PDB file of C-alpha atoms and ligand atoms in Angstrom:
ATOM      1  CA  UNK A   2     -16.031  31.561 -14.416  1.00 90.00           C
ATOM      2  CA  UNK A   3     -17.872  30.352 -16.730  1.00 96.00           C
ATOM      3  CA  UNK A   4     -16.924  26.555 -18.984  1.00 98.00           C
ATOM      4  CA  UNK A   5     -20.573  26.381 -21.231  1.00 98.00           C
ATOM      5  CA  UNK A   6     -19.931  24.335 -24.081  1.00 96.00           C
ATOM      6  CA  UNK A   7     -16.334  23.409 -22.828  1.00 98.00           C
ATOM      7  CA  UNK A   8     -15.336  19.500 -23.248  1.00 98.00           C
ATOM      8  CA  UNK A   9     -13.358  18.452 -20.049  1.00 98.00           C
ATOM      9  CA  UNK A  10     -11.740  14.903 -19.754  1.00 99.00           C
ATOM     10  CA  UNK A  11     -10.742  14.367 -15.930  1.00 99.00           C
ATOM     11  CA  UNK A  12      -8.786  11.187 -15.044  1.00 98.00           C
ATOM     12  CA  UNK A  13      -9.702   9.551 -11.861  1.00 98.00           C
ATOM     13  CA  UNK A  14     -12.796  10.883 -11.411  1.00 98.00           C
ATOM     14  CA  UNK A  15     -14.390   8.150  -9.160  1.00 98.00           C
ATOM     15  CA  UNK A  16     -13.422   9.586  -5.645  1.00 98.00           C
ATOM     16  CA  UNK A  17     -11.774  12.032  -4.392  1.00 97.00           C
ATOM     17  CA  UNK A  18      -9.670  15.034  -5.877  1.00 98.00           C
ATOM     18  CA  UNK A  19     -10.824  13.974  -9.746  1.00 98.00           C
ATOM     19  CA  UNK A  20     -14.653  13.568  -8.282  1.00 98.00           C
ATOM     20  CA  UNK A  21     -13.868  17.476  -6.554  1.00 98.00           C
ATOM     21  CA  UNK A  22     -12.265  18.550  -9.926  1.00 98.00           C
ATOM     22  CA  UNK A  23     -15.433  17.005 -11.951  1.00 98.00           C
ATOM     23  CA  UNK A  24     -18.246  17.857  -9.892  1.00 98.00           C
ATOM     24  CA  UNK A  25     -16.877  21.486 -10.455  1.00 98.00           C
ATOM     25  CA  UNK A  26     -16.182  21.952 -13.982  1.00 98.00           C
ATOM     26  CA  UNK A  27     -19.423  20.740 -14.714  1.00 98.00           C
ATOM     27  CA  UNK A  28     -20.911  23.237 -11.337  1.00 98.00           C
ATOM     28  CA  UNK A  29     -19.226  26.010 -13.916  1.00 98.00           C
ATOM     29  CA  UNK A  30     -21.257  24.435 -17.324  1.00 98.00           C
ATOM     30  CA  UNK A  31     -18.610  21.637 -18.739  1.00 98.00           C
ATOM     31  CA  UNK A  32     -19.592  18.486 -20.123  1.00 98.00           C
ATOM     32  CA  UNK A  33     -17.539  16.125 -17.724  1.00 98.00           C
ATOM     33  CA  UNK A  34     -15.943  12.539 -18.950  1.00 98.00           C
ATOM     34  CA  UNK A  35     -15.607  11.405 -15.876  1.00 98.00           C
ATOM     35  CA  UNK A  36     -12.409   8.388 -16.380  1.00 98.00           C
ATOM     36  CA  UNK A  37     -11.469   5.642 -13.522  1.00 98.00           C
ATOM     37  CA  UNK A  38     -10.743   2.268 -13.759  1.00 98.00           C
ATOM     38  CA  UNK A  39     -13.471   1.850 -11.041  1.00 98.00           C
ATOM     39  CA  UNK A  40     -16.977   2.003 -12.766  1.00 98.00           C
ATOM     40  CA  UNK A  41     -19.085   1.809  -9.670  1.00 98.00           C
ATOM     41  CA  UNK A  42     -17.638   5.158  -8.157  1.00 98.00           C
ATOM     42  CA  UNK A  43     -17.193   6.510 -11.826  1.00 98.00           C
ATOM     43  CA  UNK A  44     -20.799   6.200 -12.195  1.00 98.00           C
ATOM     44  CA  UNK A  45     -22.032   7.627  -8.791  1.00 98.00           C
ATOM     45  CA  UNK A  46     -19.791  10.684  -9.595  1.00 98.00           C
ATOM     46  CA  UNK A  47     -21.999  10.843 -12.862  1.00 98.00           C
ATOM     47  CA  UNK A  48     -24.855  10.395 -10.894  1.00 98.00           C
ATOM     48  CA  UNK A  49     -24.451  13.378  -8.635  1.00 98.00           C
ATOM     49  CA  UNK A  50     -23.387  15.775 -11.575  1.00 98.00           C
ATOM     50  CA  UNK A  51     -26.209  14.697 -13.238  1.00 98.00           C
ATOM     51  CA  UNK A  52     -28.698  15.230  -9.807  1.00 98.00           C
ATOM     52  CA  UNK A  53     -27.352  18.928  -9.956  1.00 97.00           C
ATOM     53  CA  UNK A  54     -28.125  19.409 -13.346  1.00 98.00           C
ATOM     54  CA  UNK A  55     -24.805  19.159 -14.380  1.00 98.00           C
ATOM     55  CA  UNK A  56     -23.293  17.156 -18.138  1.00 98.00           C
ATOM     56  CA  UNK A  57     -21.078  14.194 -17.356  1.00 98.00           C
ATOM     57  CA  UNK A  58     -20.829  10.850 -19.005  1.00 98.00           C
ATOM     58  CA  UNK A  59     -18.376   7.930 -17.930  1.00 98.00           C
ATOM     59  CA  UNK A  60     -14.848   6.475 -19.850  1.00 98.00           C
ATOM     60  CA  UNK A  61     -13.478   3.556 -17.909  1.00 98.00           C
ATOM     61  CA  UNK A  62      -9.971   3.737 -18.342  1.00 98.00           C
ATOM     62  CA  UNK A  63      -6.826   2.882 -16.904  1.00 98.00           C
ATOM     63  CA  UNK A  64      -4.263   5.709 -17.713  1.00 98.00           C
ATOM     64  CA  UNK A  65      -0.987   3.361 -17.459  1.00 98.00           C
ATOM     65  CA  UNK A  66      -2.300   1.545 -20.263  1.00 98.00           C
ATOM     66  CA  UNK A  67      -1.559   3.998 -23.774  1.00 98.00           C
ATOM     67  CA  UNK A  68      -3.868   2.021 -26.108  1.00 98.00           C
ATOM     68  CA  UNK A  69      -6.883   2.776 -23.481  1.00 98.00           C
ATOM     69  CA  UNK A  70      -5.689   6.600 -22.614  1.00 98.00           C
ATOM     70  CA  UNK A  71      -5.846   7.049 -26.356  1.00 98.00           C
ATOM     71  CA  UNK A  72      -9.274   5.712 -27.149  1.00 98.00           C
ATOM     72  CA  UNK A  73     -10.254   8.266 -24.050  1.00 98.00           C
ATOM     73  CA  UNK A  74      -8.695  11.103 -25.859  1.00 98.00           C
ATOM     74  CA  UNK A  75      -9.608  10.638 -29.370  1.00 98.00           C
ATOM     75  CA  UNK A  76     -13.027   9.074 -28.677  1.00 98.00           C
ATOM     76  CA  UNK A  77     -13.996  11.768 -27.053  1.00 98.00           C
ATOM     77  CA  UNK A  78     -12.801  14.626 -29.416  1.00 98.00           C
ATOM     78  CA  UNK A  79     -14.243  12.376 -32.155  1.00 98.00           C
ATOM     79  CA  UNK A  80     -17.812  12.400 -30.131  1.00 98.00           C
ATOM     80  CA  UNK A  81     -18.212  15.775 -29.352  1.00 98.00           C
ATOM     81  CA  UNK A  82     -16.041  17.593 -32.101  1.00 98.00           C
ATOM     82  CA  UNK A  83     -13.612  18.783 -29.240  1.00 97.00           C
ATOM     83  CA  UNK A  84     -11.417  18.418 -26.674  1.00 98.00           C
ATOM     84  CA  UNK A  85     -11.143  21.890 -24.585  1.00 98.00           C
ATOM     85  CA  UNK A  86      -9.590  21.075 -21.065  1.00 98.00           C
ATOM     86  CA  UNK A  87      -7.732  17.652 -19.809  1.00 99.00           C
ATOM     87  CA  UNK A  88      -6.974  16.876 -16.176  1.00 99.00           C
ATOM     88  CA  UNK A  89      -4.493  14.357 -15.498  1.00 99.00           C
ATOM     89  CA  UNK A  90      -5.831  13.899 -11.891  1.00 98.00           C
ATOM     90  CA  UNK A  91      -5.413   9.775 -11.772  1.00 98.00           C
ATOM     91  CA  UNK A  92      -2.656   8.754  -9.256  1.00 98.00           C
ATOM     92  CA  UNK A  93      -1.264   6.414  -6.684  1.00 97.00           C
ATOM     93  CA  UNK A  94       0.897   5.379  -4.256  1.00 96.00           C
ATOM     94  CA  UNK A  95       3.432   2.361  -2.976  1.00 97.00           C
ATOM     95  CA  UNK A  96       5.409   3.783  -0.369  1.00 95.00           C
ATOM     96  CA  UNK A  97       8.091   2.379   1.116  1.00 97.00           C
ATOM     97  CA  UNK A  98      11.805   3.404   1.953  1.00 98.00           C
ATOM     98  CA  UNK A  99      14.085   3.475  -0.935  1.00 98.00           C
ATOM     99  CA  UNK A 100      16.207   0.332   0.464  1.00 98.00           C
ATOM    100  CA  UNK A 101      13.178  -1.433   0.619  1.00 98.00           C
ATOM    101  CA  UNK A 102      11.237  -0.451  -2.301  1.00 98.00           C
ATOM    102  CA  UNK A 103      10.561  -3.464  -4.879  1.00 98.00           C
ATOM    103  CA  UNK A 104      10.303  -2.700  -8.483  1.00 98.00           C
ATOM    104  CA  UNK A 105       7.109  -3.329  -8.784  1.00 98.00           C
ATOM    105  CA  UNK A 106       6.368  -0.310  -6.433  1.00 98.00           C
ATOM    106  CA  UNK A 107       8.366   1.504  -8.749  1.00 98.00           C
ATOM    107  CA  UNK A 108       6.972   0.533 -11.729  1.00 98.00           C
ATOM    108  CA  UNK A 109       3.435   0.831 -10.952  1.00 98.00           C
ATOM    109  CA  UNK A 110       3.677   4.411  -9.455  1.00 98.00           C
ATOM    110  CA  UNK A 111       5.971   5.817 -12.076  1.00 98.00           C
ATOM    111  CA  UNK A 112       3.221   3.706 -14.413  1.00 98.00           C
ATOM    112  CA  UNK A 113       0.305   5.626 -13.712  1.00 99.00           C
ATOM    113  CA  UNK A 114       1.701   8.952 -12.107  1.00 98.00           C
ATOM    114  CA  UNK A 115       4.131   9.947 -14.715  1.00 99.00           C
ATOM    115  CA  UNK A 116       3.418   7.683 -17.975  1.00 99.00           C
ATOM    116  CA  UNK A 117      -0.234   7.951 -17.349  1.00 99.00           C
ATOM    117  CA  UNK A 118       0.220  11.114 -17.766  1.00 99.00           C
ATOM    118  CA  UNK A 119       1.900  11.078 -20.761  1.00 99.00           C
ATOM    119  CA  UNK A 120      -0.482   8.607 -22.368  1.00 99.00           C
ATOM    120  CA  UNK A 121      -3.172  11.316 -22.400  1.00 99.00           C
ATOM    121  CA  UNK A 122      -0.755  14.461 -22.991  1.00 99.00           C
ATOM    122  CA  UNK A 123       0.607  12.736 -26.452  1.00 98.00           C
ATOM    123  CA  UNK A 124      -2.975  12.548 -27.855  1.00 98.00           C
ATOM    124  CA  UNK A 125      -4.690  15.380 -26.463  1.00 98.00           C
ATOM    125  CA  UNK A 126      -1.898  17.842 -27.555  1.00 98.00           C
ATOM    126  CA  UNK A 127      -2.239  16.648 -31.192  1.00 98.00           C
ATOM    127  CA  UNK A 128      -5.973  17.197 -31.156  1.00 98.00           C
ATOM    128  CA  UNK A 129      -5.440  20.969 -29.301  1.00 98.00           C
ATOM    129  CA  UNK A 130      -2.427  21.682 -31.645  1.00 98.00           C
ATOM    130  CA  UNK A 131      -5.400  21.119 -34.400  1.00 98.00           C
ATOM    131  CA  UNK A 132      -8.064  23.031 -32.631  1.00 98.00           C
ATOM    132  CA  UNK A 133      -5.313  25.478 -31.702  1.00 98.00           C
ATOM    133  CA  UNK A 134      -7.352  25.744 -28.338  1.00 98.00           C
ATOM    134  CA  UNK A 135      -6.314  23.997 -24.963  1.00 98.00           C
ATOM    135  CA  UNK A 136      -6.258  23.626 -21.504  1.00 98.00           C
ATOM    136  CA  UNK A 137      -4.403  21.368 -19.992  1.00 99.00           C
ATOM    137  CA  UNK A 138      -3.730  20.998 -16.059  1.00 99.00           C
ATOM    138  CA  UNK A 139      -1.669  17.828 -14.737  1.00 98.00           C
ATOM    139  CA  UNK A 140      -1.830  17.118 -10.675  1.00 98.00           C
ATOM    140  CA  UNK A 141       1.771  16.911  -9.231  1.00 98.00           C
ATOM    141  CA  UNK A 142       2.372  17.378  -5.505  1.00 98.00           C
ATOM    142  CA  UNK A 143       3.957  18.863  -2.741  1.00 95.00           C
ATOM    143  CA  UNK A 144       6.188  15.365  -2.549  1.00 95.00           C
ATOM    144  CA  UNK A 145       8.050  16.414  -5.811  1.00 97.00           C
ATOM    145  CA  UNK A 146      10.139  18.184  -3.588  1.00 96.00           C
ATOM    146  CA  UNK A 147      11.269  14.887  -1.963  1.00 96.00           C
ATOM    147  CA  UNK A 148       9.265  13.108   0.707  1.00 94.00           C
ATOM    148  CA  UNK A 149      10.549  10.098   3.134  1.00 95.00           C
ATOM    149  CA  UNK A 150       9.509   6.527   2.022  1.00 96.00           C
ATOM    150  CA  UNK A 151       8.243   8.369  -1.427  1.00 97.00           C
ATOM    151  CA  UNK A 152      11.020   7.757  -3.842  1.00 98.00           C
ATOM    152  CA  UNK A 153       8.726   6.586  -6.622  1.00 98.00           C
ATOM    153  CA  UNK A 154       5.977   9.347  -5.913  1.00 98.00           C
ATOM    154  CA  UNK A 155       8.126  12.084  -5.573  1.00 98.00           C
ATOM    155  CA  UNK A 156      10.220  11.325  -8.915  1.00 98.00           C
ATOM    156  CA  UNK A 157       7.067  10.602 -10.674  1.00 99.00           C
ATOM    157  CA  UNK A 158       5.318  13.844  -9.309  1.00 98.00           C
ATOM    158  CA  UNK A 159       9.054  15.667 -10.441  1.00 98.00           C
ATOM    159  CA  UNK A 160       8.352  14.419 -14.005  1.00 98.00           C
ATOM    160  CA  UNK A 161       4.963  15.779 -14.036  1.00 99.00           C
ATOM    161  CA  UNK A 162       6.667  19.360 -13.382  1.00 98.00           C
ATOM    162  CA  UNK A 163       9.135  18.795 -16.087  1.00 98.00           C
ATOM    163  CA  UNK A 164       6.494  17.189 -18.299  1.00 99.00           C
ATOM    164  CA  UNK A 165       4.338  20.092 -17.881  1.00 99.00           C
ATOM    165  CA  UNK A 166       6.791  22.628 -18.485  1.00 98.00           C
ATOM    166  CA  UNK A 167       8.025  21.441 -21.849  1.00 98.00           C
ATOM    167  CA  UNK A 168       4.792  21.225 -22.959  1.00 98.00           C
ATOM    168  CA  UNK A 169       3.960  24.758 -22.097  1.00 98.00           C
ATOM    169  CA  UNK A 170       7.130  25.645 -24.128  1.00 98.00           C
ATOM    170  CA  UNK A 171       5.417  23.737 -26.874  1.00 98.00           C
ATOM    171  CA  UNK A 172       2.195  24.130 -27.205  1.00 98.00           C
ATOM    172  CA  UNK A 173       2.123  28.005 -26.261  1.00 98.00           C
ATOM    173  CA  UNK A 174       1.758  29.046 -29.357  1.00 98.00           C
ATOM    174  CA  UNK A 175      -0.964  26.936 -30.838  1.00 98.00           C
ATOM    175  CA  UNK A 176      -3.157  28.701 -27.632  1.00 98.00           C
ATOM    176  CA  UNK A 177      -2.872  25.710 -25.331  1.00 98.00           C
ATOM    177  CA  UNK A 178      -1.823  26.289 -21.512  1.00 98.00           C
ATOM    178  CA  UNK A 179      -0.505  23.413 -19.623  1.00 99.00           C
ATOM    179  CA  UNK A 180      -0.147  23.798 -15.953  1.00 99.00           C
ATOM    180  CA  UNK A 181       0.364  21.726 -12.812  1.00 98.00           C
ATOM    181  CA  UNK A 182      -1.290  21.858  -9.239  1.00 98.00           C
ATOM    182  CA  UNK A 183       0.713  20.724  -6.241  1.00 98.00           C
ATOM    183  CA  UNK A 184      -1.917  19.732  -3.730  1.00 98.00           C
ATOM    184  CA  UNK A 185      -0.533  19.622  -0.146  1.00 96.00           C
ATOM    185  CA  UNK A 186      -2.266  17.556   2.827  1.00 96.00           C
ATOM    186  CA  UNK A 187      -6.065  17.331   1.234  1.00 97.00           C
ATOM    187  CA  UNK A 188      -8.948  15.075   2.971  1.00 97.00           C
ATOM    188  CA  UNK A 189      -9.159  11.944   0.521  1.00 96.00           C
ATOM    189  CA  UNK A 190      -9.110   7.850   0.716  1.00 93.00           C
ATOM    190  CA  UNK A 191      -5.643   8.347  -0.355  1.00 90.00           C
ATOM    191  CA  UNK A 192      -4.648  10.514   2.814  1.00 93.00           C
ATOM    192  CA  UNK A 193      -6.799   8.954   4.645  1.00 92.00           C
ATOM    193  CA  UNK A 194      -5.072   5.709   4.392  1.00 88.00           C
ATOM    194  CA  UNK A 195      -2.000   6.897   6.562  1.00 90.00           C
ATOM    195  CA  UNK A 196      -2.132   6.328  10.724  1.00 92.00           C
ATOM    196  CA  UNK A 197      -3.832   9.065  12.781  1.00 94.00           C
ATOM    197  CA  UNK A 198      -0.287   9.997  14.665  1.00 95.00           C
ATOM    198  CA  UNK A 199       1.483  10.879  10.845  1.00 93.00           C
ATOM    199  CA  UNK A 200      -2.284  12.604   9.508  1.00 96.00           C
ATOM    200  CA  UNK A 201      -1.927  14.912  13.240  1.00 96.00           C
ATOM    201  CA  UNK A 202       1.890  15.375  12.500  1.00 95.00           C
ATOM    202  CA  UNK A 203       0.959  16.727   8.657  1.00 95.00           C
ATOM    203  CA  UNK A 204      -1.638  18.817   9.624  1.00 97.00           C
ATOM    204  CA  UNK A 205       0.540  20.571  12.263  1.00 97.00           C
ATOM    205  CA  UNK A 206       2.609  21.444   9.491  1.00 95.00           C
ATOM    206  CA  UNK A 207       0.054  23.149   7.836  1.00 98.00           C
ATOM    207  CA  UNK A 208      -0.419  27.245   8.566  1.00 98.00           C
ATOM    208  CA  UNK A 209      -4.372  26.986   7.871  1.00 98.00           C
ATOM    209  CA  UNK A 210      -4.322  24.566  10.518  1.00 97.00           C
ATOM    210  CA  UNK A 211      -5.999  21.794   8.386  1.00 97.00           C
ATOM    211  CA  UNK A 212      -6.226  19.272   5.875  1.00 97.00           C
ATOM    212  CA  UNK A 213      -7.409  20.923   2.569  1.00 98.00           C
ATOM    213  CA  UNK A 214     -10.304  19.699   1.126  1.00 98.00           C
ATOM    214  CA  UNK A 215     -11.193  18.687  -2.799  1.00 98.00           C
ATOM    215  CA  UNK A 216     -12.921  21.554  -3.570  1.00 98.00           C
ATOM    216  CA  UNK A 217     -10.190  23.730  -2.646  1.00 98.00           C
ATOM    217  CA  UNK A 218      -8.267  22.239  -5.202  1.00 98.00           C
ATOM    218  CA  UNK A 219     -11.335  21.865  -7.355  1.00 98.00           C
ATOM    219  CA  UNK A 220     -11.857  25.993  -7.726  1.00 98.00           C
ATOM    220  CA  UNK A 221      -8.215  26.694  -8.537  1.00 98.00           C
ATOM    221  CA  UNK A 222      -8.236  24.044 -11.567  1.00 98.00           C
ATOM    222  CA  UNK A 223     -11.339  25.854 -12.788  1.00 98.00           C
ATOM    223  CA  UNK A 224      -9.665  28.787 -12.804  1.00 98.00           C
ATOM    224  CA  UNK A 225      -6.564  27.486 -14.641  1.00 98.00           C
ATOM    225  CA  UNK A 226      -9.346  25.616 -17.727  1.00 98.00           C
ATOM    226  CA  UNK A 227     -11.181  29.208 -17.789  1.00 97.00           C
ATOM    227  CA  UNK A 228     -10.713  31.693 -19.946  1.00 96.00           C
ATOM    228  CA  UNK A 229      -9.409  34.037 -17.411  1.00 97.00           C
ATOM    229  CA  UNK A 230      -6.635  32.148 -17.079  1.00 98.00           C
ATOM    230  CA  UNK A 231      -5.519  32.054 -20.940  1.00 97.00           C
ATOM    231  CA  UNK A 232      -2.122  33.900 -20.335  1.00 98.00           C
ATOM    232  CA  UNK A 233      -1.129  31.414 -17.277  1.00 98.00           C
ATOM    233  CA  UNK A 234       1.130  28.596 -18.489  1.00 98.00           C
ATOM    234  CA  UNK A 235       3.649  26.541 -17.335  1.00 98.00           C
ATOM    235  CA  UNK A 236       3.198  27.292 -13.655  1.00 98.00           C
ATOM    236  CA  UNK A 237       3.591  24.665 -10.657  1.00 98.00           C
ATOM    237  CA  UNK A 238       0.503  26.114  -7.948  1.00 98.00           C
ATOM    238  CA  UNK A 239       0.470  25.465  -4.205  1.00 98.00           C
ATOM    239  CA  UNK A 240      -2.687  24.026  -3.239  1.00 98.00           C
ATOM    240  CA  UNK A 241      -1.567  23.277   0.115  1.00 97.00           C
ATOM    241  CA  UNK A 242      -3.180  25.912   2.397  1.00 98.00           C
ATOM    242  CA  UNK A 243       0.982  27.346   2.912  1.00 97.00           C
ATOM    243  CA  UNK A 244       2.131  23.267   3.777  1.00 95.00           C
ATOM    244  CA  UNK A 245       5.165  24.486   1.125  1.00 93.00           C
ATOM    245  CA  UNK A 246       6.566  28.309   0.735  1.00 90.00           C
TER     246      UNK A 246
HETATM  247  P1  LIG B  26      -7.585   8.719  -4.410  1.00 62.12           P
HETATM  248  O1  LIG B  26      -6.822   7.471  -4.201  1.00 62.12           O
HETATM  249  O2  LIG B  26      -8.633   9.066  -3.412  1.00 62.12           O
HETATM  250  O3  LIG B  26      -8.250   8.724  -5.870  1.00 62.12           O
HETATM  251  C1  LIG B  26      -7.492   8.389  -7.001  1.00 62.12           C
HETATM  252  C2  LIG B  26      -8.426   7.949  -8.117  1.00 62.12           C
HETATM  253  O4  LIG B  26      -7.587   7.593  -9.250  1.00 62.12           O
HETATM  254  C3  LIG B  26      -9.251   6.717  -7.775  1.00 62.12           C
HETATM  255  O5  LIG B  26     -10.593   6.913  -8.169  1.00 62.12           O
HETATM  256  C4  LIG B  26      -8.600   5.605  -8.583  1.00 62.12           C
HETATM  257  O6  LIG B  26      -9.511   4.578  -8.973  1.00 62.12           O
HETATM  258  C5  LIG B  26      -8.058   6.356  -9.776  1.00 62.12           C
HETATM  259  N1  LIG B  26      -6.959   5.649 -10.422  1.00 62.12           N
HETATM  260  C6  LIG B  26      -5.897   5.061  -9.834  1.00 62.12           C
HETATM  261  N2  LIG B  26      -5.122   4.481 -10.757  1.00 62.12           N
HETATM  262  C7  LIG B  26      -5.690   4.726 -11.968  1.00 62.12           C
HETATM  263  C8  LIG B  26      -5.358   4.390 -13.295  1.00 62.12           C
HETATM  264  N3  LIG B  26      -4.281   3.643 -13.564  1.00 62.12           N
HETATM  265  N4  LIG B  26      -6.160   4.819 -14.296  1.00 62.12           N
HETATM  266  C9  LIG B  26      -7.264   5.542 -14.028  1.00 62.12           C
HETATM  267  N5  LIG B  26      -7.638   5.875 -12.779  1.00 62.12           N
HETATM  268  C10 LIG B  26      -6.869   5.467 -11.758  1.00 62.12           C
HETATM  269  O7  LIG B  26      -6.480   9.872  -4.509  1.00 62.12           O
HETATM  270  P2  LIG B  26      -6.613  11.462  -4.332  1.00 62.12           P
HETATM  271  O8  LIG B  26      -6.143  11.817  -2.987  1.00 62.12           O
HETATM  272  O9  LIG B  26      -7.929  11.911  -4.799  1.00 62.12           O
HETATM  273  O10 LIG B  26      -5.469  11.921  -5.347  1.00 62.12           O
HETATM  274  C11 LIG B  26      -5.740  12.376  -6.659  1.00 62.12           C
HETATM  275  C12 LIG B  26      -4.450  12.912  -7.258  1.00 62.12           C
HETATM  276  O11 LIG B  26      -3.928  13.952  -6.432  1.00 62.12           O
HETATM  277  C13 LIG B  26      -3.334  11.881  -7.362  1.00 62.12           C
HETATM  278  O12 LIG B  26      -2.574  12.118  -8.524  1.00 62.12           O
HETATM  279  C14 LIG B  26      -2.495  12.166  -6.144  1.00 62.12           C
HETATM  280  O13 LIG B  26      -1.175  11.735  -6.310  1.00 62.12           O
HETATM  281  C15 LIG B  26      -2.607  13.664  -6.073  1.00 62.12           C
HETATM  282  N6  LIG B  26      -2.335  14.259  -4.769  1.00 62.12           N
HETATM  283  C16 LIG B  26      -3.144  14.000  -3.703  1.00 62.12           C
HETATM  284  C17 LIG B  26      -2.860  14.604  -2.494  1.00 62.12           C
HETATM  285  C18 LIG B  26      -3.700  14.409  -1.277  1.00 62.12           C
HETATM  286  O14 LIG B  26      -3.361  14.950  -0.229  1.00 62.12           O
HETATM  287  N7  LIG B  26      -4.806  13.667  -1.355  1.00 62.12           N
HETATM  288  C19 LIG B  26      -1.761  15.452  -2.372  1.00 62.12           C
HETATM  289  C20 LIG B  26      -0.962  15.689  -3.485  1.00 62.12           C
HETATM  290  C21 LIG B  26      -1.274  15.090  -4.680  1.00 62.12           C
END
């Protein structure tokens, strides 16, 4: 696979899956805009890409907000004259059981997981339909299938399927794939946050016997922004190491 000259715009970039997903699109020859809303880890992933010879420049940004996921988009078409592959990789989480849940939980999950997501899509699809060239790959996950204490994650992560699946039907024809990655139980802060006895029951669940890693997501998104992949769209792929068949 090879991304030379490609422009790639990866949301939450600082840590974790987005730093996996950036470190390797620019391994494969992308210029990276690595986007967080926190600038020290932003930078350090910059850093390292840069260490390994490797394009990457930072856009703080918080995704929930549309004014700033705009200025992202255009800014960076208008700088470099393109925009060739967008990752919508930003996301958190406020669990709690639904009879407990506040709406602020709510709002801020569905805020960054779902209308983050949008906020980029909406200017990014313009400037592809233009270019009539795109790639765009949105992270959902294995929770869009329902997950206990995850009402707001899983029906954000379930809009993020139907999002990317009317976009496909959309944008097919100006050249532009969409996709969306389901990552099951992968090593990050994020998983790490949850109590040793619930990360030993996940990983039991998992065939490959453990946690994935962000690299294994990392090479299957490259493969989706490639050109190998140009007659892939609209899919919803199982990064989960067989957590969900
Ligand atoms: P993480 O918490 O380690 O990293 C998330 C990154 O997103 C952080 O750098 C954070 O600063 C950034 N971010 C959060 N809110 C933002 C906002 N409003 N605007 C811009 N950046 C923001 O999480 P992760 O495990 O790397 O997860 C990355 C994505 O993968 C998320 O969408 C998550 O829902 C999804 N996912 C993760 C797993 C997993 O097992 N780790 C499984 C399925 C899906």
């Amino acid at each position: 696979m090879d991304l030379t000259g490609k422009v790639a715009v990866v949301t939450g970039a600082a840590r974790g899956l987005g730093k996996g997903i950036a470190e390797k699109l620019a391994e494969l020859g992308a210029h990276v805009v690595i986007s967080d809303m926190n600038e020290e880890g932003a930078e350090a992933t910059k850093e390292e890409i840069i260490t390994n010879g490797g394009r990457a420049e930072v856009f703080l940004c918080n995704v929930a907000v549309k004014e700033e996921a705009k200025r992202l988009v255009e800014e960076t078409a208008q700088k470099h004259g393109r925009l060739d592959i967008l990752v919508n990789n930003a996301g958190i989480n406020r669990d709690s059981m639904l009879h407990k849940m506040d709406h602020g939980q709510w709002d801020a999950v569905l805020g960054v997981n779902l209308t983050g997501v949008f906020n980029t899509m909406k200017p990014a699809s313009q400037i592809m339909r233009e270019q009539e060239h795109g790639r765009i790959v949105n992270i959902s996950s294995a929770s869009w299938l329902g997950n206990v204490g995850q009402a707001n994650y899983a029906a954000a992560k379930a809009g993020v399927v139907g999002l990317t699946k009317t976009a496909a039907r959309e944008l097919g024809k100006k050249n532009i794939t969409v996709n969306a990655i389901c990552p099951g139980f992968i090593d990050t802060d994020m998983t790490r946050g949850v109590p040793e006895k619930v990360w030993d029951i996940m990983v039991s669940k998992i065939p490959m016997g453990r946690a994935g890693k962000p690299e294994d997501v990392a090479n299957c998104i490259a493969f989706l922004a490639s050109d190998q992949a140009s007659y892939i769209n609209g899919e919803l792929i199982n990064v989960g190491g067989g957590m969900v068949l």
